[in-house]
Amino acid sequence: MIALREMDDSDPALAFSPLVRGVEKTFAWIGEHGGIPLTPSKAFKRVFVHWAAAEFDWPGHTEADLFAVNKVLNEPDFAPLMVLHDLMIAMKLGRHYKGEFRLTKAGQALAGHPGRVFGTVVPFFLFRINHASMSRFDDALILGNWDVFLNVLNVETEDGTTGGHLRRVLFGEPGDGAVAALRRGDGPALHPGAAPALLGGAATAGTRHG
């Protein structure tokens, strides 16, 4: 698995990662409340889902975005939260216990340390999770690999960039077929789930990110 650069907990760049922010805020909730209440099917209950929608501020899945199409929010209505829940279980950072989601010792060791979260959770998310499951097609075409993607992102985002510029650098001008999908931001390196883990929402929008 590719090693990412170590980041200090105080690095301001960490604030731009919705994934890191979501993990940290989830840990903070558990620290305050002792655990996240679960439904009988072991999904997070609405009280936490509503709170997370407001607090995570996930690009494309903000509180306003979600309530524009839902009167109430269950976990499946907030896709990034479902991914985060599965991710924490897969990494054994938390477990289901007596109707609640509680942190394990491994999870507790990351609480309050966003730099550690970035160095531990983000690589697992990028390289171990099947991102095709977030696509409309289970066999979604992957144009390239993360070795290339991360090197390009590292260079091109140094002084700020846009999603459109990154798409052109990675794949050239969009045409027909698979490459045309990149115009919509569907490419794996710029997927609304994957890119924000590193860059925040700017990489999937038209604004500069620096």
Coordinates of C-alpha atoms in Angstrom, one line a residue:
M1 CA 0.0 0.0 0.0
I2 CA 1.3 3.4 -0.9
A3 CA 2.5 5.5 2.1
L4 CA 1.2 9.0 2.3
R5 CA 3.3 11.9 3.7
E6 CA 3.0 12.1 7.5
M7 CA 1.0 15.1 8.6
D8 CA 1.1 16.9 11.9
D9 CA -2.2 17.2 13.8
S10 CA -2.0 21.0 13.5
D11 CA -1.6 21.0 9.7
P12 CA -4.3 23.4 8.4
A13 CA -4.7 21.3 5.2
L14 CA -6.4 18.6 7.2
A15 CA -9.4 20.8 7.6
F16 CA -10.1 20.4 3.9
S17 CA -10.6 16.7 4.0
P18 CA -14.3 15.7 4.6
L19 CA -13.2 12.2 5.4
V20 CA -10.8 13.2 8.2
R21 CA -13.4 15.8 9.4
G22 CA -16.1 13.1 9.4
V23 CA -14.0 10.6 11.4
E24 CA -12.9 13.2 13.9
K25 CA -16.5 14.5 14.5
T26 CA -17.8 10.9 14.8
F27 CA -15.1 10.2 17.4
A28 CA -16.0 13.4 19.2
W29 CA -19.7 12.4 19.4
I30 CA -18.8 9.1 20.8
G31 CA -16.5 10.8 23.3
E32 CA -19.3 13.0 24.5
H33 CA -22.2 10.5 24.4
G34 CA -20.4 7.2 24.9
G35 CA -21.7 5.6 21.7
I36 CA -23.8 6.1 18.6
P37 CA -27.3 4.5 19.0
L38 CA -28.1 1.8 16.4
T39 CA -31.3 0.7 14.7
P40 CA -32.3 -3.0 14.9
S41 CA -30.5 -3.4 11.5
K42 CA -27.4 -1.8 13.0
A43 CA -27.5 1.4 11.1
F44 CA -26.9 4.7 12.8
K45 CA -30.1 6.2 14.3
R46 CA -31.6 9.4 12.9
V47 CA -30.5 11.5 15.8
F48 CA -26.8 10.9 14.8
V49 CA -27.5 11.0 11.0
H50 CA -29.1 14.4 11.3
W51 CA -26.3 15.7 13.5
A52 CA -23.7 14.3 11.1
A53 CA -25.3 15.9 8.1
A54 CA -25.0 19.3 9.7
E55 CA -21.5 18.8 11.1
F56 CA -19.7 16.9 8.4
D57 CA -20.4 19.6 5.7
W58 CA -19.6 17.0 3.1
P59 CA -19.4 18.4 -0.5
G60 CA -22.4 17.4 -2.4
H61 CA -24.0 15.9 0.7
T62 CA -24.5 19.0 2.9
E63 CA -27.4 19.3 5.3
A64 CA -29.2 21.5 2.7
D65 CA -28.6 19.0 -0.1
L66 CA -29.9 16.1 1.9
F67 CA -33.0 17.7 3.3
A68 CA -33.9 19.1 -0.2
V69 CA -34.9 15.5 -1.1
N70 CA -35.6 13.9 2.3
K71 CA -38.0 14.9 5.2
V72 CA -36.0 12.8 7.6
L73 CA -32.5 11.2 7.2
N74 CA -31.7 7.6 7.7
E75 CA -28.2 6.4 7.3
P76 CA -28.7 5.2 3.7
D77 CA -29.8 8.7 2.8
F78 CA -26.3 10.0 3.7
A79 CA -24.0 7.9 1.5
P80 CA -20.7 9.2 2.8
L81 CA -21.8 8.3 6.3
M82 CA -22.6 4.7 5.2
V83 CA -19.1 4.5 3.7
L84 CA -17.6 5.9 6.9
H85 CA -19.5 3.4 9.1
D86 CA -18.4 0.5 6.9
L87 CA -14.8 1.8 6.8
M88 CA -14.6 2.1 10.6
I89 CA -15.9 -1.5 11.0
A90 CA -13.6 -2.8 8.4
M91 CA -10.6 -1.2 10.0
K92 CA -11.8 -2.3 13.5
L93 CA -11.8 1.3 14.8
G94 CA -15.3 0.7 16.2
R95 CA -17.8 -2.1 16.8
H96 CA -21.4 -2.7 17.5
Y97 CA -22.0 -3.5 21.2
K98 CA -25.3 -3.6 23.0
G99 CA -27.2 -1.4 20.5
E100 CA -24.5 1.2 20.1
F101 CA -21.5 1.8 17.9
R102 CA -18.5 2.2 20.2
L103 CA -14.8 2.8 19.6
T104 CA -12.2 0.1 20.0
K105 CA -8.8 0.7 21.4
A106 CA -7.5 1.3 17.9
G107 CA -10.2 3.9 17.3
Q108 CA -9.6 5.6 20.7
A109 CA -5.9 5.9 19.8
L110 CA -6.8 8.0 16.7
A111 CA -9.3 10.3 18.5
G112 CA -8.1 13.9 18.6
H113 CA -5.3 13.2 16.2
P114 CA -6.4 14.2 12.7
G115 CA -2.9 13.7 11.3
R116 CA -3.0 10.0 12.5
V117 CA -6.5 9.7 11.0
F118 CA -5.2 10.9 7.6
G119 CA -2.2 8.6 7.7
T120 CA -4.2 5.6 8.8
V121 CA -7.8 5.9 7.4
V122 CA -7.2 7.7 4.1
P123 CA -4.8 5.1 2.7
F124 CA -7.2 2.3 3.6
F125 CA -10.0 4.2 2.0
L126 CA -8.1 4.9 -1.2
F127 CA -6.4 1.5 -1.7
R128 CA -8.6 -1.1 0.1
I129 CA -12.1 0.1 -0.6
N130 CA -13.9 -1.0 -3.8
H131 CA -14.8 2.4 -5.2
A132 CA -16.8 0.8 -8.1
S133 CA -19.4 0.2 -5.4
M134 CA -20.0 4.0 -5.3
S135 CA -20.5 4.1 -9.1
R136 CA -23.7 3.3 -10.9
F137 CA -22.0 0.2 -12.3
D138 CA -20.2 -2.5 -10.3
D139 CA -17.7 -2.9 -13.1
A140 CA -17.0 0.8 -13.6
L141 CA -14.0 1.4 -15.8
I142 CA -10.9 2.6 -13.9
L143 CA -8.8 4.8 -16.2
G144 CA -5.3 4.6 -14.6
N145 CA -4.1 3.8 -11.2
W146 CA -3.5 5.5 -7.9
D147 CA 0.3 5.6 -8.3
V148 CA -0.2 8.0 -11.2
F149 CA -3.2 9.8 -9.7
L150 CA -1.5 10.6 -6.4
N151 CA 1.7 11.8 -8.1
V152 CA -0.3 14.1 -10.4
L153 CA -2.4 15.4 -7.5
N154 CA 0.7 16.1 -5.5
V155 CA 2.2 18.3 -8.2
E156 CA -0.9 19.9 -9.7
T157 CA -2.5 21.0 -6.4
E158 CA 0.6 22.5 -4.9
D159 CA -0.5 26.1 -5.9
G160 CA -4.2 25.4 -6.4
T161 CA -6.1 23.8 -9.2
T162 CA -9.6 23.0 -10.5
G163 CA -11.4 19.7 -11.2
G164 CA -11.5 20.5 -14.9
H165 CA -7.7 21.1 -15.1
L166 CA -7.0 17.8 -13.3
R167 CA -9.3 15.9 -15.6
R168 CA -7.4 17.3 -18.6
V169 CA -4.0 16.6 -17.1
L170 CA -5.0 13.0 -16.3
F171 CA -7.0 12.1 -19.3
G172 CA -6.7 14.8 -21.9
E173 CA -9.7 16.6 -23.5
P174 CA -13.0 14.7 -22.9
G175 CA -14.6 13.0 -25.9
D176 CA -16.9 10.1 -26.3
G177 CA -17.3 7.1 -24.1
A178 CA -15.5 6.6 -20.8
V179 CA -13.4 9.7 -21.0
A180 CA -16.5 11.8 -21.5
A181 CA -17.7 10.7 -18.1
L182 CA -14.9 12.6 -16.6
R183 CA -16.6 15.8 -17.6
R184 CA -19.2 14.9 -15.0
G185 CA -16.6 14.2 -12.4
D186 CA -17.1 10.4 -12.6
G187 CA -13.4 9.4 -12.9
P188 CA -12.0 7.4 -9.9
A189 CA -9.4 10.0 -9.0
L190 CA -12.0 12.8 -8.9
H191 CA -14.9 10.8 -7.6
P192 CA -16.9 12.8 -5.0
G193 CA -16.0 10.1 -2.5
A194 CA -12.3 9.7 -3.3
A195 CA -10.9 13.1 -4.1
P196 CA -12.5 14.8 -1.1
A197 CA -10.6 12.4 1.2
L198 CA -7.5 14.2 0.1
L199 CA -8.5 17.6 -1.3
G200 CA -11.9 18.6 -0.1
G201 CA -14.7 19.6 -2.4
A202 CA -12.8 22.0 -4.7
A203 CA -11.4 19.2 -6.8
T204 CA -14.8 18.2 -8.0
A205 CA -15.9 21.8 -8.6
G206 CA -14.8 24.6 -10.8
T207 CA -13.1 26.7 -8.1
R208 CA -9.5 26.9 -7.3
H209 CA -8.1 24.9 -4.4
G210 CA -4.9 25.9 -2.7

